[in-house]
PDB file of C-alpha atoms in Angstrom:
ATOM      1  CA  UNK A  19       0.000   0.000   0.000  1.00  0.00           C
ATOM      2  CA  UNK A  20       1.110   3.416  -0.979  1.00  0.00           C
ATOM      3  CA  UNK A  21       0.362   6.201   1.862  1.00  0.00           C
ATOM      4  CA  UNK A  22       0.959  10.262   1.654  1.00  0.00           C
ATOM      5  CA  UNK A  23       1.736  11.407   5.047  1.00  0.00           C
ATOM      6  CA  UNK A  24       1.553  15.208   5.912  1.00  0.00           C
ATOM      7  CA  UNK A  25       3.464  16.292   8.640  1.00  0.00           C
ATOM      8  CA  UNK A  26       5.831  19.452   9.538  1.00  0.00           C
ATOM      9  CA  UNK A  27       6.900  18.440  12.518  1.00  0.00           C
ATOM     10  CA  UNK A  28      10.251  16.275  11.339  1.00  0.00           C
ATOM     11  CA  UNK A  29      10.647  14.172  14.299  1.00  0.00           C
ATOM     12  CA  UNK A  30       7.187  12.738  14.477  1.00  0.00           C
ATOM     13  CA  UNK A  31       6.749  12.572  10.242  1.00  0.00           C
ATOM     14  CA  UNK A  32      10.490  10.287  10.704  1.00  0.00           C
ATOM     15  CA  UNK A  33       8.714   8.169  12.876  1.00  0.00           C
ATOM     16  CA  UNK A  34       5.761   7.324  11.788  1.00  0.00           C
ATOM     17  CA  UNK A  35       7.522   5.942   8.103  1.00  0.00           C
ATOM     18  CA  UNK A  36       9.735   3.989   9.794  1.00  0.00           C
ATOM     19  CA  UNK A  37       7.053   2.326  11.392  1.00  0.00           C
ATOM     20  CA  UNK A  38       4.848   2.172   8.326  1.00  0.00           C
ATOM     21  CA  UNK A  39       8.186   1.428   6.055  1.00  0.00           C
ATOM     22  CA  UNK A  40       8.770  -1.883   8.768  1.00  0.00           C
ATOM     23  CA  UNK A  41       5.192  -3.030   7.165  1.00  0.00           C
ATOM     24  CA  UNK A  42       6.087  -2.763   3.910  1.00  0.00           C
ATOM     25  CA  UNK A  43       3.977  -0.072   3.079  1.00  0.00           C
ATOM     26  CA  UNK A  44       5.332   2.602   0.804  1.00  0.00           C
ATOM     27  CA  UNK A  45       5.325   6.099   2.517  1.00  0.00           C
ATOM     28  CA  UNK A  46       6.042   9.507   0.417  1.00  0.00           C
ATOM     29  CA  UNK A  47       6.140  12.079   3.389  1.00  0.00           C
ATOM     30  CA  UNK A  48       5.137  15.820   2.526  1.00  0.00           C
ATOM     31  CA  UNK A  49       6.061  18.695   5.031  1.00  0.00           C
ATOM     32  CA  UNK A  50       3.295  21.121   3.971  1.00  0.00           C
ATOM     33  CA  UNK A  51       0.189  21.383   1.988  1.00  0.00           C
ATOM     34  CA  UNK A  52       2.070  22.674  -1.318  1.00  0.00           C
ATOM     35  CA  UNK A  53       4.213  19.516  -1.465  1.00  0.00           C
ATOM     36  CA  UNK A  54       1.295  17.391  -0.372  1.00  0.00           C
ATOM     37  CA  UNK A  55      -0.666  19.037  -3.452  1.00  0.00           C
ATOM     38  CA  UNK A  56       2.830  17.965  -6.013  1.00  0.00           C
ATOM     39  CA  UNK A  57       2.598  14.086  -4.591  1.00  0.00           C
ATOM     40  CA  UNK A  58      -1.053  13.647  -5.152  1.00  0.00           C
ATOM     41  CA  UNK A  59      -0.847  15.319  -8.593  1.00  0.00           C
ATOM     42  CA  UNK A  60       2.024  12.922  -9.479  1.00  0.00           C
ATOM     43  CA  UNK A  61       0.798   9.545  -7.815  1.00  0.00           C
ATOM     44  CA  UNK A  62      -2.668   7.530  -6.221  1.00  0.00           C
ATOM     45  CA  UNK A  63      -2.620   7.090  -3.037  1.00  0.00           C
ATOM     46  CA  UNK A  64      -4.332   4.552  -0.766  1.00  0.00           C
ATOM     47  CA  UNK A  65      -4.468   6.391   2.077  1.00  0.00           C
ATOM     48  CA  UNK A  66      -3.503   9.785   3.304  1.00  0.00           C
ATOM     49  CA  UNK A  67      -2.258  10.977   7.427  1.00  0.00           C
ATOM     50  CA  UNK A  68      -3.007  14.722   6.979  1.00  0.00           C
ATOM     51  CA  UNK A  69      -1.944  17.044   9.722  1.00  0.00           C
ATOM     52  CA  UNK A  70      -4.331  20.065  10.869  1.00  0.00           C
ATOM     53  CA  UNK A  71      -1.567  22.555  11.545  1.00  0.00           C
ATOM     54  CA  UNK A  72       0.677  22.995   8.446  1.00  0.00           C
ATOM     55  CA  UNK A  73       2.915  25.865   7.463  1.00  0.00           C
ATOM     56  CA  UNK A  74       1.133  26.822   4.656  1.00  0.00           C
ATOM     57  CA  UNK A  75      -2.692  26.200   5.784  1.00  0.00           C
ATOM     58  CA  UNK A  76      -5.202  23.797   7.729  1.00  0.00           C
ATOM     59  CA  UNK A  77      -4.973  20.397   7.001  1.00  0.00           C
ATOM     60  CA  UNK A  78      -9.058  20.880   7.490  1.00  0.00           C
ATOM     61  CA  UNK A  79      -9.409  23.507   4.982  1.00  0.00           C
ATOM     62  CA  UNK A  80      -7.351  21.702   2.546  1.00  0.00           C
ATOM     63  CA  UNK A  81      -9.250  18.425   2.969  1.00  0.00           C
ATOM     64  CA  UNK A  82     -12.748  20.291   2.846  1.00  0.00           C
ATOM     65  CA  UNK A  83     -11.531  21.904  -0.779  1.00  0.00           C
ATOM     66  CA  UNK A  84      -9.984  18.899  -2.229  1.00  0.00           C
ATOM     67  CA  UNK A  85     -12.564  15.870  -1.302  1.00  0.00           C
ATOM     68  CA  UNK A  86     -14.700  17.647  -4.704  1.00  0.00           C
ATOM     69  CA  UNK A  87     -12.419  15.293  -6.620  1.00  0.00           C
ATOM     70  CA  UNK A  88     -10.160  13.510  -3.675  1.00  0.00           C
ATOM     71  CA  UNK A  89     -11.402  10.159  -3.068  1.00  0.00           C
ATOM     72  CA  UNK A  90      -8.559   8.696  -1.220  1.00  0.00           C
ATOM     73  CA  UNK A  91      -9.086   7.544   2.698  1.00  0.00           C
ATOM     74  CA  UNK A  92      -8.222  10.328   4.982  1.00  0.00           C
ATOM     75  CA  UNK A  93      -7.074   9.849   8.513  1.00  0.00           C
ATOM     76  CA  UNK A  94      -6.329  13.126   9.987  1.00  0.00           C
ATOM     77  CA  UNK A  95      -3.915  13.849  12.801  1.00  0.00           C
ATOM     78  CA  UNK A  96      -4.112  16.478  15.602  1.00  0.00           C
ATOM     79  CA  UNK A  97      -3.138  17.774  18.753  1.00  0.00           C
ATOM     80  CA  UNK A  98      -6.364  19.151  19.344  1.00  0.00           C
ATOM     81  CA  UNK A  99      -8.702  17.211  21.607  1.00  0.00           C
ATOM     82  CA  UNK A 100     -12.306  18.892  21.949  1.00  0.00           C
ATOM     83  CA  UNK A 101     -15.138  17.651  20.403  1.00  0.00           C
ATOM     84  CA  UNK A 102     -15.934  20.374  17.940  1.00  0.00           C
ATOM     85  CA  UNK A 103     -12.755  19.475  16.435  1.00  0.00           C
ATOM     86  CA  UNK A 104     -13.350  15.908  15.653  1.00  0.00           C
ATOM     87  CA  UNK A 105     -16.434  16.730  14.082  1.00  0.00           C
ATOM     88  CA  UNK A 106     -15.667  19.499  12.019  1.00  0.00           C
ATOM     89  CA  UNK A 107     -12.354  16.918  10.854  1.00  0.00           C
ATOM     90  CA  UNK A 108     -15.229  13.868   9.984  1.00  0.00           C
ATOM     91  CA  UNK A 109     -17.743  16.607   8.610  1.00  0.00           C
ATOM     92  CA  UNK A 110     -15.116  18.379   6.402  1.00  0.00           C
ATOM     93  CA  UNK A 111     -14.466  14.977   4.697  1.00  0.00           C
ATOM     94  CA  UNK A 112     -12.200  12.683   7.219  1.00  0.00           C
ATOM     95  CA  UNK A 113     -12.533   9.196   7.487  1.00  0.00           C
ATOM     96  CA  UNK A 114     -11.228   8.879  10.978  1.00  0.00           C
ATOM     97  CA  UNK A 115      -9.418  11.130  13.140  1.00  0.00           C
ATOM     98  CA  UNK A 116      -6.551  10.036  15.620  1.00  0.00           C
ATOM     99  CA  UNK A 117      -5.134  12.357  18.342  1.00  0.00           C
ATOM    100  CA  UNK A 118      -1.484  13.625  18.879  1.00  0.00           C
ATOM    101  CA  UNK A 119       0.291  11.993  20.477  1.00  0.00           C
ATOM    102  CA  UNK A 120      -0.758   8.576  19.751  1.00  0.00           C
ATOM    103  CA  UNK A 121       0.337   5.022  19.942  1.00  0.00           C
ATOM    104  CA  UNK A 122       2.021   3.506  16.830  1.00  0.00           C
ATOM    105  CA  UNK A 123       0.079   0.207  17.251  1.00  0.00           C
ATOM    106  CA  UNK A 124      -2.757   2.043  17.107  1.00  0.00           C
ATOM    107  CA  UNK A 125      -2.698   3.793  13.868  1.00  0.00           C
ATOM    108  CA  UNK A 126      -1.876   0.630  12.481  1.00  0.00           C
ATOM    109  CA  UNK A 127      -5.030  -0.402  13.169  1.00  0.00           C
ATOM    110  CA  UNK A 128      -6.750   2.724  12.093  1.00  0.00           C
ATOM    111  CA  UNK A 129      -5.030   2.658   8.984  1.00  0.00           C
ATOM    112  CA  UNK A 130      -6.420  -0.709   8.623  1.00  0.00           C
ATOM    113  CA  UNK A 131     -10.182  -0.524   9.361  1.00  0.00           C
ATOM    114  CA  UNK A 132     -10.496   2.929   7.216  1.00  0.00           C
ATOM    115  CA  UNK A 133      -9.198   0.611   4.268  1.00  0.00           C
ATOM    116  CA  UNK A 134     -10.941  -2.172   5.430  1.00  0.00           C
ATOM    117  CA  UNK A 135     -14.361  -0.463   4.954  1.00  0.00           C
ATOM    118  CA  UNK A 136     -13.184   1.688   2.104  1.00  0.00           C
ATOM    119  CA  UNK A 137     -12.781  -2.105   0.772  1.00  0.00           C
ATOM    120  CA  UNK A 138     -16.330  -2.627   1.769  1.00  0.00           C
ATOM    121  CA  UNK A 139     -15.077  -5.635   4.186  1.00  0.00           C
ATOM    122  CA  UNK A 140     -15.137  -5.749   8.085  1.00  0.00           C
ATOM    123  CA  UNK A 141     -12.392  -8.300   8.179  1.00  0.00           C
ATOM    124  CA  UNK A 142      -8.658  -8.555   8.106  1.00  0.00           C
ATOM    125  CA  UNK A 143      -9.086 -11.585   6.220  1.00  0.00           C
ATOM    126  CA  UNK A 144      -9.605 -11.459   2.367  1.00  0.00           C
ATOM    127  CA  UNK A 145     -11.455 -14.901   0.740  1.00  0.00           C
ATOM    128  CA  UNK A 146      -9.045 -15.698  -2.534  1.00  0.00           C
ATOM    129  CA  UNK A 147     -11.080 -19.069  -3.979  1.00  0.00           C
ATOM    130  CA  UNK A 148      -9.942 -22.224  -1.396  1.00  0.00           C
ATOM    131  CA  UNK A 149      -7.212 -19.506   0.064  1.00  0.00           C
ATOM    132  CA  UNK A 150      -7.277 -17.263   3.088  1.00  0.00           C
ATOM    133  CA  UNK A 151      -5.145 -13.932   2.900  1.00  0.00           C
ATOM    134  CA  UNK A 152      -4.505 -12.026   6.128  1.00  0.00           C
ATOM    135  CA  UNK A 153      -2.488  -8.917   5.227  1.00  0.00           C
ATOM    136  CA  UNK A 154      -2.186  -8.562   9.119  1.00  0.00           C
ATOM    137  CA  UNK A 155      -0.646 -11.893  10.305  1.00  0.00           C
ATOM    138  CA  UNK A 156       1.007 -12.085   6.914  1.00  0.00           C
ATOM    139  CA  UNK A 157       0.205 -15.107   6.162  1.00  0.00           C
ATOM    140  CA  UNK A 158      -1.676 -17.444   3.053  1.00  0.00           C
ATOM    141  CA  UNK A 159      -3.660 -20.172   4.332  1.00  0.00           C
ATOM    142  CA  UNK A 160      -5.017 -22.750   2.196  1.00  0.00           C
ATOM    143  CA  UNK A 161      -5.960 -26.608   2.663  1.00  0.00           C
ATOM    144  CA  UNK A 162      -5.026 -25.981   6.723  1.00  0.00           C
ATOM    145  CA  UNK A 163      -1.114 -25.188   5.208  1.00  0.00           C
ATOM    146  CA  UNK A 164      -0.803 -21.696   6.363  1.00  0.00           C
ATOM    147  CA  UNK A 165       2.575 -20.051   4.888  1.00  0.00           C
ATOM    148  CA  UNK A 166       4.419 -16.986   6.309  1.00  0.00           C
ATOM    149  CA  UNK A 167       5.509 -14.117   3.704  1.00  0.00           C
ATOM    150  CA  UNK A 168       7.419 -11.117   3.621  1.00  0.00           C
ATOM    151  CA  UNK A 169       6.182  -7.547   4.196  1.00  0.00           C
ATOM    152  CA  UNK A 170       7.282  -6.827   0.295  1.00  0.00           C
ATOM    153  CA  UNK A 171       5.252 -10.158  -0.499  1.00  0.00           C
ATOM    154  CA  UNK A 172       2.302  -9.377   1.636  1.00  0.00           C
ATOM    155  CA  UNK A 173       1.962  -5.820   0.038  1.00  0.00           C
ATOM    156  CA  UNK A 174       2.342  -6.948  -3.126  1.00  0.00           C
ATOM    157  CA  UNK A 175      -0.574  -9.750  -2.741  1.00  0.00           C
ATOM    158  CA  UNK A 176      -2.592  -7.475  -1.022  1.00  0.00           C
ATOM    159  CA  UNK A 177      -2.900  -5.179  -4.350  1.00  0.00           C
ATOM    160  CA  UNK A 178      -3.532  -8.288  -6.388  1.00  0.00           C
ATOM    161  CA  UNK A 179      -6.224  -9.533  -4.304  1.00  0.00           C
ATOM    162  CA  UNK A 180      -7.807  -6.254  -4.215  1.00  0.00           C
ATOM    163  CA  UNK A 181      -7.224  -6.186  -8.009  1.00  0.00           C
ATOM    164  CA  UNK A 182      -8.458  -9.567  -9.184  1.00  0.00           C
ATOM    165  CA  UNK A 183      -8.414 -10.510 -12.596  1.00  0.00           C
ATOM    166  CA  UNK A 184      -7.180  -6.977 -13.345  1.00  0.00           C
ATOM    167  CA  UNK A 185      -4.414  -6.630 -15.062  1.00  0.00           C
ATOM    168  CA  UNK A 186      -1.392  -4.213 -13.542  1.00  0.00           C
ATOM    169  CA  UNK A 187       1.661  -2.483 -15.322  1.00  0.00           C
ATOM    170  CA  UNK A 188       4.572  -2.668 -13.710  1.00  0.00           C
ATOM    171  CA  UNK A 189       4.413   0.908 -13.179  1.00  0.00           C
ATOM    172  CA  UNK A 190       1.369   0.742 -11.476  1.00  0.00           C
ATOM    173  CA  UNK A 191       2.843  -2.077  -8.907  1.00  0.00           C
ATOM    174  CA  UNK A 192       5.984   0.160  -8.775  1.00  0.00           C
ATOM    175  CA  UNK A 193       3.799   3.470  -7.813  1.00  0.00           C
ATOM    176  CA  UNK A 194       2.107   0.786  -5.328  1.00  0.00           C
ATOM    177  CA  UNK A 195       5.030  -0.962  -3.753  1.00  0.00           C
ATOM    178  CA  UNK A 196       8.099   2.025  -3.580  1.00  0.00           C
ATOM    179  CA  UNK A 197       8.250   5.573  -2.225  1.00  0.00           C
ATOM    180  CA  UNK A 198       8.749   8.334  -5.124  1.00  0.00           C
ATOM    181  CA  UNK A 199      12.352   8.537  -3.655  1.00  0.00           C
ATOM    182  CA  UNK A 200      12.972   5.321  -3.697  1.00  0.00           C
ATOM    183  CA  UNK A 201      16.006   4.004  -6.790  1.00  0.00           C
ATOM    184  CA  UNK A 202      14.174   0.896  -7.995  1.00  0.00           C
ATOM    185  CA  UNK A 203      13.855   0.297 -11.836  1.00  0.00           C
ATOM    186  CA  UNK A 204      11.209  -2.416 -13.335  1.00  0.00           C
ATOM    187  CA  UNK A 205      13.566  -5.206 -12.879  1.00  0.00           C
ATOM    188  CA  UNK A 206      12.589  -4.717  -8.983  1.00  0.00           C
ATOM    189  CA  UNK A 207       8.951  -5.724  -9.508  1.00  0.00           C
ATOM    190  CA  UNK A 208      10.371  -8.599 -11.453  1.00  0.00           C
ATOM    191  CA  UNK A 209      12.120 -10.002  -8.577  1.00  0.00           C
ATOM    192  CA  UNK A 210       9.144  -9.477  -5.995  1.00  0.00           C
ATOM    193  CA  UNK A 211       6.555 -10.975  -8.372  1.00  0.00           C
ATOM    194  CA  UNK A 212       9.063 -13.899  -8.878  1.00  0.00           C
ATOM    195  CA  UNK A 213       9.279 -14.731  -5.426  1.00  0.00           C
ATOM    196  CA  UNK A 214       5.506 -14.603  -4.387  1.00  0.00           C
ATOM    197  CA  UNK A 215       4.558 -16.696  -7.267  1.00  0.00           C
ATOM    198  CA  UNK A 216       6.843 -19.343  -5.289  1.00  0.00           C
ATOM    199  CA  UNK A 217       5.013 -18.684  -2.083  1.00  0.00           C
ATOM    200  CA  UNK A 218       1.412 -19.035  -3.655  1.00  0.00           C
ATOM    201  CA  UNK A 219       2.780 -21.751  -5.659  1.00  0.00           C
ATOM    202  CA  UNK A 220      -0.098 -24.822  -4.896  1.00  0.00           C
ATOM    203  CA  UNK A 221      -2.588 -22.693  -3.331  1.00  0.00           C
ATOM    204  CA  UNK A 222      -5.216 -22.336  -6.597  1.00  0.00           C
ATOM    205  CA  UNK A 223      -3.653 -18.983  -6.808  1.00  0.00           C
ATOM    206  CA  UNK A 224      -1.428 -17.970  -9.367  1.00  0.00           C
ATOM    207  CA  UNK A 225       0.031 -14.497 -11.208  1.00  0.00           C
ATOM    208  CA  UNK A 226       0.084 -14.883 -15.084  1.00  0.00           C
ATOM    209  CA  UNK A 227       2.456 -12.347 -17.421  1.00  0.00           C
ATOM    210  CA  UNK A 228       0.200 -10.225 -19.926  1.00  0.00           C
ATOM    211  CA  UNK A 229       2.512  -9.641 -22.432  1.00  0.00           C
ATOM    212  CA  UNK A 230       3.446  -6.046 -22.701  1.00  0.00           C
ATOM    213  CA  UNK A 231       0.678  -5.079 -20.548  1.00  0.00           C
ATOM    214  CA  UNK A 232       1.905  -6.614 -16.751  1.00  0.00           C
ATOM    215  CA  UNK A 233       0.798  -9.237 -14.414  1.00  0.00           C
ATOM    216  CA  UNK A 234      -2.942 -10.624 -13.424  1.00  0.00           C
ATOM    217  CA  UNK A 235      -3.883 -12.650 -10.833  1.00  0.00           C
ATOM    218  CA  UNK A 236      -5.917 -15.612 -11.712  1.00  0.00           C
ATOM    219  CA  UNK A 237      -7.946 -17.548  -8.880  1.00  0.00           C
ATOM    220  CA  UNK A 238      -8.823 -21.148  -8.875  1.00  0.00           C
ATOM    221  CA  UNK A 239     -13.057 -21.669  -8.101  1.00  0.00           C
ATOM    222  CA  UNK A 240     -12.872 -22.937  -3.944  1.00  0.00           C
TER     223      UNK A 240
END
């Protein structure tokens, strides 16, 4: 999963994508709302931690304006406490709202849910035919064999399975899987979709090659 965070303050914004970065998610980090505007012109996001108090504006005022043609999950984060503020945040167009300072573990989970239901599911687990997907544990189940991947691995499967039968450019899975800063090149996307074929390898999953086009994933009837 690709996530935008907005943040000024450095220490907290360095943080929080490490912690999100351990998962395997890929984090682009913007320090105000003008840089925030650049990423979200440039790539799709899954999910966005927006900051109220920015340099350049409120995080509020900028979510309010933008959710005319911004469909992305917002969570918003905030040192303010009260009431009024939470609802103005979920009124003006939040999806959840998490106060400053807050536990790590717990906007994990918050990331999670808000995706969850953007997904239209209320589970961690994600049915693939006979095969059992649980982007939290990390781990395919399938015929009581459950196997253990790789953050990288259980990103990547967790865009095909929200994706199935669609097909997706490397580019796409690049824009998906790596940070805008990051120095990967196609070849990268090669290597991760070589190695989770091997771990879904006998579970009536598998990832076929569209020639010129990218990769599908194809799912065996339970």
């Amino acid at each position: 999963m690709r996530y935008l965070l907005v943040e000024d303050n450095a220490e907290l914004a360095e943080a929080v994508l490490r912690r999100l970065m351990l998962d395997g998610h890929a984090v682009d980090h913007a320090p105000d709302l003008a840089t925030a505007r650049d990423c979200l012109a440039a790539a799709d996001y899954d999910l966005i931690l927006l900051d109220v108090m920015l340099p350049d504006g409120d995080g509020r005022e900028f979510l309010a304006s933008s959710r005319v043609h911004l469909e992305t999950p917002v969570i918003v984060l905030t040192a303010r406490s009260q009431v009024s503020d939470r609802v103005d945040a979920l009124d003006g167009g939040a999806d959840d709202y998490l106060t400053k300072p807050f536990d790590f573990v717990e906007l994990e989970a918050r990331c999670r849910a808000v995706l969850r239901r953007r997904g239209g599911s209320a589970r961690n687990q994600i049915a693939l035919g006979a095969a059992t997907f649980d982007p939290l544990s990390g781990t395919l189940s399938h015929q009581g064999r459950s196997t253990a991947l790789r953050n990288r691995e259980i990103r990547l499967l967790e865009i095909f399975a929200r994706h199935p039968g669609q097909i997706l450019s490397k580019p796409q899975l690049m824009d998906r899987l790596f940070s805008y800063d990051a120095e990967v090149t196609e070849n990268a996307i090669e290597v991760c979709v070589g190695r989770l074929r091997r771990r879904i390898a006998g579970t009536g999953l598998s990832i076929e090659t569209v020639r010129g086009l990218g990769y599908r994933m194809e799912i065996a009837a339970a």
